[in-house]
Short mmCIF file of C-alpha atoms (C1' of nucleotides) in Angstrom, two decimals:
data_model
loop_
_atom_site.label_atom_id
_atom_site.label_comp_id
_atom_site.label_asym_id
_atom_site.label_seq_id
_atom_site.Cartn_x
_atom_site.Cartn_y
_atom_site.Cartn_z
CA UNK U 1 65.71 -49.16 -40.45
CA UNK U 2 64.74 -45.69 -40.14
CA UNK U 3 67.00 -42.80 -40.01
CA UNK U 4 65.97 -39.95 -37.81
CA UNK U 5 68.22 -36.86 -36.81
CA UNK U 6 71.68 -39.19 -35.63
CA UNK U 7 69.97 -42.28 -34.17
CA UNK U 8 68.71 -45.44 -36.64
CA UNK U 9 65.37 -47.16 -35.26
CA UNK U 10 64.77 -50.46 -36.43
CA UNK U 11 61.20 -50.67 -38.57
CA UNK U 12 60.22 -53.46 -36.40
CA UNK U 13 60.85 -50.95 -33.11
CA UNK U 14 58.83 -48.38 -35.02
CA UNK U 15 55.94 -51.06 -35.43
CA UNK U 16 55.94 -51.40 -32.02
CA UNK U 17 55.51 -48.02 -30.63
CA UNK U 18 52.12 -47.77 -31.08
CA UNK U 19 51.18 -50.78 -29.35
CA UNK U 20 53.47 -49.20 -25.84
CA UNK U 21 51.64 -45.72 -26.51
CA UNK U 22 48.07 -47.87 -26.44
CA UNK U 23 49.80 -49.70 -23.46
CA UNK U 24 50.93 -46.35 -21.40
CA UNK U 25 47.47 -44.34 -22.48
CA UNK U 26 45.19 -47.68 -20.37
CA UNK U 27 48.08 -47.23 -17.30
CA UNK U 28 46.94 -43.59 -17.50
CA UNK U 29 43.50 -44.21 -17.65
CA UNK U 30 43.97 -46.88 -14.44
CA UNK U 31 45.57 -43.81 -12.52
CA UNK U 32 48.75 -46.27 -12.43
CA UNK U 33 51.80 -43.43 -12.21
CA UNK U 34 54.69 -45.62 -12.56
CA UNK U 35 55.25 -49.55 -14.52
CA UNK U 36 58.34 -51.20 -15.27
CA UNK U 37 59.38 -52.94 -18.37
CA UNK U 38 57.56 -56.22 -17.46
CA UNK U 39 54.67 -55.05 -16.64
CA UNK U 40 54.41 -52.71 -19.79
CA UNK U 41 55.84 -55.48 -21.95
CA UNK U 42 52.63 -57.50 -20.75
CA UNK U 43 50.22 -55.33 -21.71
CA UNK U 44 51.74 -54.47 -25.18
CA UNK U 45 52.04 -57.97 -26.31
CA UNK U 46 55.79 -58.27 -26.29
CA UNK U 47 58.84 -59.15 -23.86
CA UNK U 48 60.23 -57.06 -21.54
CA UNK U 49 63.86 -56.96 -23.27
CA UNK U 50 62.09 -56.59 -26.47
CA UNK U 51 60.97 -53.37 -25.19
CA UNK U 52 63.77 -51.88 -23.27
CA UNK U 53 65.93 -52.47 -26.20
CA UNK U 54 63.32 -50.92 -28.39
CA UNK U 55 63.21 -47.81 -26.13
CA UNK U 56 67.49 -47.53 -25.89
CA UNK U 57 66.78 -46.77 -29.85
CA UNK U 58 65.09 -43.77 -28.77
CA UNK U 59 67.09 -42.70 -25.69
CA UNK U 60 66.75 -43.62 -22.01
CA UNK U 61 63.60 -43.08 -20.11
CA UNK U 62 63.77 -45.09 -16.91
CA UNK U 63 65.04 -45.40 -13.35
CA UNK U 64 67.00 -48.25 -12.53
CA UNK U 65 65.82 -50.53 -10.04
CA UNK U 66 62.18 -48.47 -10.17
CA UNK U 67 60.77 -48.22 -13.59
CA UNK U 68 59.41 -45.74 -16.01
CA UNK U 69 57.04 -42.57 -14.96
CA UNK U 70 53.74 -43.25 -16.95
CA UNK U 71 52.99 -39.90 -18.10
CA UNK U 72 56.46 -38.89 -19.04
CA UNK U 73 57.12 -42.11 -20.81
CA UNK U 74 53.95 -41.77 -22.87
CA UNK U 75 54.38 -38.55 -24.00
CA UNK U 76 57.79 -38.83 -24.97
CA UNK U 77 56.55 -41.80 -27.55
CA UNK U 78 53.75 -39.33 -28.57
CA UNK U 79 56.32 -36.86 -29.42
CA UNK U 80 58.74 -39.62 -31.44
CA UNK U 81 55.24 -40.40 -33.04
CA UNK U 82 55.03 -37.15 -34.38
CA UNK U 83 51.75 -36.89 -32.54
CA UNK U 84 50.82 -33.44 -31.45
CA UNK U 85 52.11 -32.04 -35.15
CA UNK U 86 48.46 -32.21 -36.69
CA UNK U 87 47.59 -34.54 -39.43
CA UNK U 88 45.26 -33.72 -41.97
CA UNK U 89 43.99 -36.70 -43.85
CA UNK U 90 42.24 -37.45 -47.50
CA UNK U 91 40.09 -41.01 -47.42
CA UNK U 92 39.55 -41.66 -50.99
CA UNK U 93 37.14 -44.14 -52.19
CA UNK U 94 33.95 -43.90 -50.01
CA UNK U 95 32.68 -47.48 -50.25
CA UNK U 96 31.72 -49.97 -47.03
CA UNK U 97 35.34 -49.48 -45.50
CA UNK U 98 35.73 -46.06 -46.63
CA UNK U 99 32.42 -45.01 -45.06
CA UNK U 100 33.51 -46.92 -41.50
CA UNK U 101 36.99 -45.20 -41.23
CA UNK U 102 35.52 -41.74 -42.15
CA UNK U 103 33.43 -42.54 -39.11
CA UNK U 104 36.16 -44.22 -36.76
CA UNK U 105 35.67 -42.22 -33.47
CA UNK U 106 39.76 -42.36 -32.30
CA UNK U 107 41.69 -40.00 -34.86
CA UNK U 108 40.78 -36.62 -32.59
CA UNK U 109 42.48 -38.35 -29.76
CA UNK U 110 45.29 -39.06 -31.66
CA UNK U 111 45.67 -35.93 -33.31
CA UNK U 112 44.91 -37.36 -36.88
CA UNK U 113 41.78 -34.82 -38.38
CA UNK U 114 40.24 -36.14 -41.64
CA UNK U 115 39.77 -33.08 -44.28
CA UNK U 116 38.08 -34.53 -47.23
CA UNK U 117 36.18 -37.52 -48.94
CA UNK U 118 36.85 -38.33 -51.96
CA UNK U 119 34.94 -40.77 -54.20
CA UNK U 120 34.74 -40.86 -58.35
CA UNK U 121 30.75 -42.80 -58.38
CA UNK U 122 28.41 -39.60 -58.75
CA UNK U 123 25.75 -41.87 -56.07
CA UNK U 124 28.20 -41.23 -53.40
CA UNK U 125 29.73 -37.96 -54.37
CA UNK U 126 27.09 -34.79 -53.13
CA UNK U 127 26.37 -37.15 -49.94
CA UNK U 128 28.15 -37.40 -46.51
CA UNK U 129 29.54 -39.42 -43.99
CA UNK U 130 30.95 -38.05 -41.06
CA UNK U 131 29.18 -35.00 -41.43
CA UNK U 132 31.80 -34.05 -43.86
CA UNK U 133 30.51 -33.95 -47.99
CA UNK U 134 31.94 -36.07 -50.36
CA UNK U 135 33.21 -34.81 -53.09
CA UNK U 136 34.75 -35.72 -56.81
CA UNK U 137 38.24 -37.38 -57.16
CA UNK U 138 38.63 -35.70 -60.19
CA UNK U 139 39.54 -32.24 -57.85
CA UNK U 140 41.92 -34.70 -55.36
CA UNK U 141 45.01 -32.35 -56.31
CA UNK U 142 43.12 -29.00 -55.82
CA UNK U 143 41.90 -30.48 -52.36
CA UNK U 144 45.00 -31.72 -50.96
CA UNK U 145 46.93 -28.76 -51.76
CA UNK U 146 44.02 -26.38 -50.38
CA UNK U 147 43.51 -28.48 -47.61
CA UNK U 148 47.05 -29.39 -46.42
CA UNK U 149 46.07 -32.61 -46.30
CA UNK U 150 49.16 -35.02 -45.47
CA UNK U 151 48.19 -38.65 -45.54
CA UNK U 152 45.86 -40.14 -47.49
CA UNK U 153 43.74 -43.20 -46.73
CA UNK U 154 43.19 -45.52 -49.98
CA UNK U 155 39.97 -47.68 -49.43
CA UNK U 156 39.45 -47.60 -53.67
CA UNK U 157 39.42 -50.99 -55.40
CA UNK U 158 42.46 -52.65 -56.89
CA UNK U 159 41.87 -51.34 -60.40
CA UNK U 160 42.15 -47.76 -59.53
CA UNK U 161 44.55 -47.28 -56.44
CA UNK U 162 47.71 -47.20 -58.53
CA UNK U 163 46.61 -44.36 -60.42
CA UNK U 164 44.97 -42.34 -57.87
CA UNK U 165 48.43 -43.07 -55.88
CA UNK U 166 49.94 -41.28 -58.26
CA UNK U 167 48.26 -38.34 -58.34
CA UNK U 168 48.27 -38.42 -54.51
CA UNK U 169 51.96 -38.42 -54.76
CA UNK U 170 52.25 -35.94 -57.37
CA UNK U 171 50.50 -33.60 -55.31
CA UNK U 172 52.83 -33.84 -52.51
CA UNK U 173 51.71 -36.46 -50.36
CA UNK U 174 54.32 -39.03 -48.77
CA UNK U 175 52.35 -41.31 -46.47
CA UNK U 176 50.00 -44.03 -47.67
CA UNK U 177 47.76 -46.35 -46.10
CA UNK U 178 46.06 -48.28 -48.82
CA UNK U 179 43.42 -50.88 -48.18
CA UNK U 180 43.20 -51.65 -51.99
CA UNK U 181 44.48 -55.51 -52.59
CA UNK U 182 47.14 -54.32 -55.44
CA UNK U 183 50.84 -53.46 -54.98
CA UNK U 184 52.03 -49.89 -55.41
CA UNK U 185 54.65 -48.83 -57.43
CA UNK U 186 55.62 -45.24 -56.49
CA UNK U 187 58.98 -43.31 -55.69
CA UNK U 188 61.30 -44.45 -52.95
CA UNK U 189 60.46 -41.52 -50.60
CA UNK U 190 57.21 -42.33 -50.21
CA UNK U 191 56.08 -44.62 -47.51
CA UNK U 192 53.07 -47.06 -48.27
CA UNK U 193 51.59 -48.83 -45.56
CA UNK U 194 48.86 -51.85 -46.49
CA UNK U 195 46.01 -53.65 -44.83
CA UNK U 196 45.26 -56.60 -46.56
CA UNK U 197 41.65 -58.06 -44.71
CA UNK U 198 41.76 -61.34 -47.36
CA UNK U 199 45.14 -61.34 -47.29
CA UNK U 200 45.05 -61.81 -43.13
CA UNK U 201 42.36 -64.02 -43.41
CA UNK U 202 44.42 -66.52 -46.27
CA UNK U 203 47.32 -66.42 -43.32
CA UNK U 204 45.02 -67.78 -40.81
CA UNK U 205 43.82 -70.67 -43.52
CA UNK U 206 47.46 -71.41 -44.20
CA UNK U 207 47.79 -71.73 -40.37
CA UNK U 208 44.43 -74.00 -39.91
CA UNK U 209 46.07 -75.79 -42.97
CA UNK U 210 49.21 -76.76 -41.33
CA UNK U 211 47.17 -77.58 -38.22
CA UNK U 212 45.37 -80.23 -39.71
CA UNK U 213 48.26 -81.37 -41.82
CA UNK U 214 49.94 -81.73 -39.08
CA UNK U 215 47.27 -84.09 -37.45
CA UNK U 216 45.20 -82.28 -34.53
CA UNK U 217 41.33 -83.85 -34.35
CA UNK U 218 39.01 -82.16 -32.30
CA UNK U 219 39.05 -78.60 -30.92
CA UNK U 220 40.92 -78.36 -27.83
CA UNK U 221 43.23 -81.47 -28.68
CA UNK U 222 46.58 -80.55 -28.54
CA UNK U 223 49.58 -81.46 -30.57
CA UNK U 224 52.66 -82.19 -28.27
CA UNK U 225 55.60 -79.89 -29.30
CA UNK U 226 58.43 -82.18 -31.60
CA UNK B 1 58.63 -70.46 -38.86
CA UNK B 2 55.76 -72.81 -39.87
CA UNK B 3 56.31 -76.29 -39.64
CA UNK B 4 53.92 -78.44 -42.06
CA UNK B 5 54.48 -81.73 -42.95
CA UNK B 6 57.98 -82.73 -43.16
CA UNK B 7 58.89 -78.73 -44.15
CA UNK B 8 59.34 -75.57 -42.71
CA UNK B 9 57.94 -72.14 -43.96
CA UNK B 10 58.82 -68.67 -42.31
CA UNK B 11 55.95 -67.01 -41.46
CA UNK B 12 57.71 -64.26 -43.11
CA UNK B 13 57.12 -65.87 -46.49
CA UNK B 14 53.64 -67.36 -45.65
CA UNK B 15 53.01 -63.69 -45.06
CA UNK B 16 53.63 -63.20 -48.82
CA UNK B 17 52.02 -65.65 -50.45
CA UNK B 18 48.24 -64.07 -50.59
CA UNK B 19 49.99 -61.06 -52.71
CA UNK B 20 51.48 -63.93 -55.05
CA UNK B 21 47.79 -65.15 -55.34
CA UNK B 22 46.56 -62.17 -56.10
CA UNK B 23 49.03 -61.66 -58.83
CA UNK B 24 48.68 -64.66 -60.31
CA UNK B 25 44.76 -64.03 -60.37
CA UNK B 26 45.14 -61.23 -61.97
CA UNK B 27 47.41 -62.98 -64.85
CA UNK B 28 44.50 -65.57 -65.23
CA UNK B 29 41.95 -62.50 -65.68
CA UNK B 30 44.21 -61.13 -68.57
CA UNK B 31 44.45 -64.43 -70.18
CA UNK B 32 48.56 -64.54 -69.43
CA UNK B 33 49.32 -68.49 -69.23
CA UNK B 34 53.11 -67.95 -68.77
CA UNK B 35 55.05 -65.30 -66.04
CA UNK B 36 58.45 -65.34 -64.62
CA UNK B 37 60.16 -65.39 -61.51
CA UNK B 38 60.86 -61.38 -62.04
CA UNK B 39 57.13 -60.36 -63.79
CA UNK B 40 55.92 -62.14 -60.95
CA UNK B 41 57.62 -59.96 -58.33
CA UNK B 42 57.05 -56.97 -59.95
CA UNK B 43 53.28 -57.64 -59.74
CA UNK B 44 53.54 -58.93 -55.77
CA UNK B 45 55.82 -56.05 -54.74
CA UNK B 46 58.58 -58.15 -54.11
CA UNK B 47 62.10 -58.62 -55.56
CA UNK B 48 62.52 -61.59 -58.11
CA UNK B 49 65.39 -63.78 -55.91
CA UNK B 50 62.78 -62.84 -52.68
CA UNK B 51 60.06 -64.58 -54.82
CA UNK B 52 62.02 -67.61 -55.88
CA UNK B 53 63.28 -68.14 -52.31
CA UNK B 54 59.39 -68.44 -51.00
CA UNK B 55 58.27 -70.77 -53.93
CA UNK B 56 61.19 -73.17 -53.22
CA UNK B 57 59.93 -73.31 -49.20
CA UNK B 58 57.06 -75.04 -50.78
CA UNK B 59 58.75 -76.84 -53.67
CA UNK B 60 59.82 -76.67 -57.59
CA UNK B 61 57.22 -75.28 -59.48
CA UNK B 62 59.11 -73.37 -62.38
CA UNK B 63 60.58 -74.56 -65.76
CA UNK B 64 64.00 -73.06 -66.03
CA UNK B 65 64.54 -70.95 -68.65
CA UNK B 66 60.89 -70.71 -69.33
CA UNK B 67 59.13 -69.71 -66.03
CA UNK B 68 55.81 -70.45 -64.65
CA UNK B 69 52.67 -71.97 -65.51
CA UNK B 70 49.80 -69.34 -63.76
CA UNK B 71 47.09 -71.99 -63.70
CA UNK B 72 49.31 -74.20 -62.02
CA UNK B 73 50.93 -72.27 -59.65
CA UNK B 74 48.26 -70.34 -58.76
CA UNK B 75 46.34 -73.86 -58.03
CA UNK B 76 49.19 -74.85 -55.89
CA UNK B 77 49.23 -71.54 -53.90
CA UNK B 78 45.68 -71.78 -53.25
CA UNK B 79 45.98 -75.08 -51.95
CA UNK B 80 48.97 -74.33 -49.41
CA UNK B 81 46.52 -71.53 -48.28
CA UNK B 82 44.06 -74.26 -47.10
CA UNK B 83 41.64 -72.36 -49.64
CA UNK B 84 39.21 -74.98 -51.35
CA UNK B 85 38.56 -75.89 -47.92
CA UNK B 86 35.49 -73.79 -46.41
CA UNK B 87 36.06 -71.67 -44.18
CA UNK B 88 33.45 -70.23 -42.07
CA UNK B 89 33.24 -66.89 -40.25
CA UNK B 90 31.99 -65.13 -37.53
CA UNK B 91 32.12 -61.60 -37.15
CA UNK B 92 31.74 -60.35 -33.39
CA UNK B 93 31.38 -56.55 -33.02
CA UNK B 94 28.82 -54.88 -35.98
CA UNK B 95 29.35 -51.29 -35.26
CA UNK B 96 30.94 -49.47 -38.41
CA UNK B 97 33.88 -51.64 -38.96
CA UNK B 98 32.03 -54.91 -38.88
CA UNK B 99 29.39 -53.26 -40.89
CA UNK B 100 31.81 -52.98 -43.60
CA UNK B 101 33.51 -56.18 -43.13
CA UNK B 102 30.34 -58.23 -43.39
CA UNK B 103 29.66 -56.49 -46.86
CA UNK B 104 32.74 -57.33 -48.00
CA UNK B 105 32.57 -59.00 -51.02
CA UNK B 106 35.75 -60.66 -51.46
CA UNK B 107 34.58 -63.78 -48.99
CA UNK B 108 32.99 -65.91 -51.50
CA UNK B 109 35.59 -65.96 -53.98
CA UNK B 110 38.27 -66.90 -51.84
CA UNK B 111 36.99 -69.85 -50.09
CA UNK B 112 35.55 -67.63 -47.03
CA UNK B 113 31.88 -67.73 -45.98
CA UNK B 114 30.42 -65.53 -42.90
CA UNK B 115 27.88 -67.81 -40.80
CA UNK B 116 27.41 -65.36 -38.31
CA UNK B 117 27.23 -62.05 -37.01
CA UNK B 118 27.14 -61.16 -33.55
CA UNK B 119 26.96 -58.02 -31.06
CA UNK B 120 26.15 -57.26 -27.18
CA UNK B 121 24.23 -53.79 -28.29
CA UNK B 122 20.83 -54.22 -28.15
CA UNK B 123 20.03 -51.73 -30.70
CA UNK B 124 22.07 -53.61 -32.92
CA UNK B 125 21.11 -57.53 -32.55
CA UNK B 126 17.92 -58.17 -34.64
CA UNK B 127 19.07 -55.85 -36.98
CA UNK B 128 20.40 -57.40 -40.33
CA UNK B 129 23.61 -56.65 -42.08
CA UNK B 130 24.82 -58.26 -45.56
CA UNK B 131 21.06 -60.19 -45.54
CA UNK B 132 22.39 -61.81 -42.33
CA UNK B 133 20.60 -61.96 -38.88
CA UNK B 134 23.03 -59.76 -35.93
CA UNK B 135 22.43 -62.77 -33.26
CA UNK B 136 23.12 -61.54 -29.11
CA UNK B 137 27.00 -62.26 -28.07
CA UNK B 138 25.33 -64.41 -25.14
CA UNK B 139 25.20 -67.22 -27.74
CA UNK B 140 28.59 -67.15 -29.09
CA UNK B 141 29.82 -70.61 -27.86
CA UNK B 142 26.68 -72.00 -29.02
CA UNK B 143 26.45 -70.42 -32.67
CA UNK B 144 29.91 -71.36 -33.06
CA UNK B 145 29.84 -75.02 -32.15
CA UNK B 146 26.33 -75.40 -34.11
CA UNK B 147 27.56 -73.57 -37.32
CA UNK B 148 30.93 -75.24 -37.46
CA UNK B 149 32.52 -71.77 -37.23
CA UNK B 150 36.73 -72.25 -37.53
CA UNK B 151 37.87 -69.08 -37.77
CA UNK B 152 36.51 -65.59 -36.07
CA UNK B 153 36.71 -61.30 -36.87
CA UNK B 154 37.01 -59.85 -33.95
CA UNK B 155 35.54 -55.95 -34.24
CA UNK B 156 34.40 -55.01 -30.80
CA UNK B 157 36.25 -52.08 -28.94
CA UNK B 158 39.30 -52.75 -26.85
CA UNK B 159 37.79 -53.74 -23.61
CA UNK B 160 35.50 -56.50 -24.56
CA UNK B 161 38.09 -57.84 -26.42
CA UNK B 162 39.73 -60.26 -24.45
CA UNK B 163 36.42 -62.18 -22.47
CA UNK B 164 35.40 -62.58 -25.95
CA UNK B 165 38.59 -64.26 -27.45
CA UNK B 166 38.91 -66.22 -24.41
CA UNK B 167 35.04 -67.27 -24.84
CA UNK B 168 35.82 -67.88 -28.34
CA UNK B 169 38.92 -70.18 -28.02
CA UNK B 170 36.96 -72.12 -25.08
CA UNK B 171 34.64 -73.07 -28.25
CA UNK B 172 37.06 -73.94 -30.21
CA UNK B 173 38.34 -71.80 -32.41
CA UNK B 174 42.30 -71.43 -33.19
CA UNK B 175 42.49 -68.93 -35.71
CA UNK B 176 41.15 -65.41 -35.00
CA UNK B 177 41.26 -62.10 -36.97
CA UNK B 178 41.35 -59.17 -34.56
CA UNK B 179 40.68 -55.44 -34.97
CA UNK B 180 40.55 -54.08 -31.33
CA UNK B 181 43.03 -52.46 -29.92
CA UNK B 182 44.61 -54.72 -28.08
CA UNK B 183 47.14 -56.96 -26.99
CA UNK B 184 45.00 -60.19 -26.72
CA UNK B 185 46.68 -62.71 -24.36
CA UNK B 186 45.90 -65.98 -25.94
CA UNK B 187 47.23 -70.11 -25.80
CA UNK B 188 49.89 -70.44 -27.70
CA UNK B 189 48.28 -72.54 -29.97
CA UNK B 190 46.14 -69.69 -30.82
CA UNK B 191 46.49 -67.92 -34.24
CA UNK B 192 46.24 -64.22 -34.19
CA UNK B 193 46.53 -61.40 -36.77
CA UNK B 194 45.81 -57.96 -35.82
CA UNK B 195 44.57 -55.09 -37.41
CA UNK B 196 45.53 -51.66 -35.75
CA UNK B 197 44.48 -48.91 -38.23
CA UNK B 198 45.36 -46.09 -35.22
CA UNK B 199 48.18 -47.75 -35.20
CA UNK B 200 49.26 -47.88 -39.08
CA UNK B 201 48.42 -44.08 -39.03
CA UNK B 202 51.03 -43.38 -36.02
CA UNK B 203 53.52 -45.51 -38.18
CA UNK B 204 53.04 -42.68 -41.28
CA UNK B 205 53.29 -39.71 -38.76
CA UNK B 206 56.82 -41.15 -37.15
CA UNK B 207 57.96 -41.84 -40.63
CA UNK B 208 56.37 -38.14 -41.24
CA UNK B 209 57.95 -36.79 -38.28
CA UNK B 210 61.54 -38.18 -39.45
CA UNK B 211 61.22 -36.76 -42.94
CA UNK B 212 61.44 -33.31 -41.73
CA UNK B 213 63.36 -33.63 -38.42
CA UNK B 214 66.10 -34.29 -41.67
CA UNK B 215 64.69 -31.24 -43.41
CA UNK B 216 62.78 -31.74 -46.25
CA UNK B 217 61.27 -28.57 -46.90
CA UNK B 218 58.96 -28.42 -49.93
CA UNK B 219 56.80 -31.06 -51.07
CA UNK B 220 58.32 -32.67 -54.67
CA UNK B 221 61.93 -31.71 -52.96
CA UNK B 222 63.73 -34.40 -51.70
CA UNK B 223 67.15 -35.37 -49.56
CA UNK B 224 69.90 -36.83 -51.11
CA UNK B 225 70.36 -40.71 -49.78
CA UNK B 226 73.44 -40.55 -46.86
"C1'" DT K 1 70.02 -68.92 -73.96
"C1'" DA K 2 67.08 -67.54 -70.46
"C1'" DT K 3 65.43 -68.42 -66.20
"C1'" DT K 4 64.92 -71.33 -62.16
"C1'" DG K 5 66.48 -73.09 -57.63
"C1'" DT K 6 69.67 -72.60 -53.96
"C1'" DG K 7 73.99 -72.54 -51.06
"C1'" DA K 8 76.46 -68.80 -49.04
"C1'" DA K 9 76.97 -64.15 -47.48
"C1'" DC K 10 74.81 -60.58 -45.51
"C1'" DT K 11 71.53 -57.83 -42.91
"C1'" DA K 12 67.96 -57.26 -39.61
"C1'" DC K 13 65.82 -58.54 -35.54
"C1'" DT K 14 65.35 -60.86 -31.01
"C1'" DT K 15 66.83 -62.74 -26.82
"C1'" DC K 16 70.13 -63.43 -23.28
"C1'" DA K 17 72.54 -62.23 -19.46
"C1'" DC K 18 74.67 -59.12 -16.71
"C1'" DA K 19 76.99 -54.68 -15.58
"C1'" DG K 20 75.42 -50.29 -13.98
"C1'" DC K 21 72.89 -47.60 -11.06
"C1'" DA K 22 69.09 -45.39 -8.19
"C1'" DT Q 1 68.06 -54.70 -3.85
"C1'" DG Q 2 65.63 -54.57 -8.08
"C1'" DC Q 3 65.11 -52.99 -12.52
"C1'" DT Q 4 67.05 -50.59 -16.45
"C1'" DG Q 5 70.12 -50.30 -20.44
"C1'" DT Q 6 73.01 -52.72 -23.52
"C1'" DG Q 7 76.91 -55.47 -25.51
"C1'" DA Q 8 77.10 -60.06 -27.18
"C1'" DA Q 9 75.07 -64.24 -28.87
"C1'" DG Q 10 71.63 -66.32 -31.33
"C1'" DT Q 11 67.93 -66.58 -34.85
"C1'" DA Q 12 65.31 -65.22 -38.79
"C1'" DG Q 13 64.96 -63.17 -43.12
"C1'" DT Q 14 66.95 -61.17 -47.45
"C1'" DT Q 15 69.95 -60.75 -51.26
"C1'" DC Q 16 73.65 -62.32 -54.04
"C1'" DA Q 17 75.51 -64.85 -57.51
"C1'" DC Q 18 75.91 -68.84 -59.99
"C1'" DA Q 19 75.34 -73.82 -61.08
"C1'" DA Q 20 71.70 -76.56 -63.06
"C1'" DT Q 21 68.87 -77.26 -66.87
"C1'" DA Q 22 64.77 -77.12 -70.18
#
DNA sequence: TATTGTGAACTACTTCACAGCA
DNA sequence: TGCTGTGAAGTAGTTCACAATA
């Protein structure tokens, strides 16, 4: 439940967003200048009164008995994204994953610029990835204040990320993405988001688990429902 | 809502219980043989009555009064993940992000073993990654069936995404970790967790774009709750 | 006495179903 | 006529608060 200006969007609506922008960025792409909440629905994954009640949280955008406008539509989530502002971001911890989302090709697009690379093992720091140098964690409050930076990426290992969080808060940050498998204990205000690849991965066993518990032999057998 | 056996889990708490792992690991690694219900939480992220709620899905594993045996808990939790079973991976996609996820080095430990590694770039397949051989895409079905392959990481861009999955399921496979960007229309008895770092990064710039639309000013300064 | 396990209350989220409107 | 926008109903998930008990 997120508070912004009078209206309250659900977390789960915010969640979703992305997925429609994705959605209304292809119909673009296609040349397609109008959809309607079905067809939109489709493409993001969800149902259609899942999404019209999602957009009514942000205000009303479509024509009744025709649909929405593409373009319109899409940039009006952009804008409720805060897309367009610029965001300047920190990866810290320069490792396998650290190294692949300094070179992930679709933050320009999306107006997200990364500003720095931070890593504390003196083999990595001097070298680059990205074309941009990595350099110590030690100067991570110097850098993000210099820099502007506003989000920081955490791709560090579990022993480390709740200290470098800190600092990363201390130095003004308020938006997290952390890839380390530890829980972070910082200040209310700040908003952590996490990406757990083992975690995800023990889901699916837990699901393959209760598939075979639940008695389903070869691939492409099905259980009947009840 | 999981049904296994005669019980029912929400998915909600299944979601959870890889961070209660993970806690619980780390209470073996510092030689803790006793936690409770609230040092627990504290460790997972989670509030204590949240915690208890998820155990009892699965049972009575406390002493009250006393707490919780790690070893034994952390034995049970495993084994409602399905870990302890093998479970063997491929990764489809090897450009940066399955690069990184093939050198991952948290498989072994947790019961997960990549078999395979496949891409459609021929600049790519021959090539090696994490000591294994990138195979061609063409043989997917095959390498799958032949290297008893149950679960599979999707990292190909968006387009591909969805001939792939659908080639994948036709194999066999039900559970299937995806990082492309997008909606993958699957069976219903299809598993699917996805991975949208774009995605997590909007989520930080709406809750970045609420945060000052109700004017915070400085960094450090904050609003007053209501 | 301290802490678990759990009904009951509450909150959040989703889906339905239809009135409203171009 | 067809599709949106939305109250109302239904479902899922969380938190409370306390009885059970080692």
């Amino acid at each position: 439940m997120i508070e912004i200006g009078e209206v309250t969007v659900p977390a789960a609506t915010v969640a979703r967003l992305p997925f429609y922008l994705r959605a209304l960025r292809d119909l673009t792409r296609e040349g397609v200048a109008t959809t309607s909440s079905s067809d939109l629905a489709e493409r993001s994954g969800v149902g259609s009164a899942q999404l019209r009640k999602d957009l009514s949280y942000l205000g009303s955008f479509g024509t009744r008995g025709v649909g929405y406008e593409v373009e319109s539509l899409s940039s009006y989530i952009a804008a409720a994204l805060g897309l367009g502002s610029e965001h300047r971001l920190a990866i810290v911890g320069v490792g396998n994953l650290g190294h692949a989302l300094a070179n992930y090709s679709g933050y320009a697009a999306r107006g997200f610029q990364v500003v720095a690379l931070l890593d504390a093992d003196p083999a990595v720091v001097g070298g680059r990835a990205a074309g941009i140098e990595v350099e110590h964690v030690d100067h991570l409050e110097r850098i993000i204040v210099e820099r502007h930076v506003s989000m920081v990426v955490l791709a560090t290992p579990g022993p480390p990320a709740q200290g470098i969080a800190e600092r990363v808060v201390s130095a003004g940050v308020r938006e997290i993405l952390s890839f380390a498998p530890v829980a972070l204990h910082l200040p209310d205000d700040v908003v952590v988001r996490s990406v757990d690849v083992a975690g995800e991965l023990q889901i699916l066993a837990f699901h393959a688990a209760a598939r075979h518990a639940n008695g389903v032999a070869a691939p492409g057998a099905d259980v009947p429902a009840s």
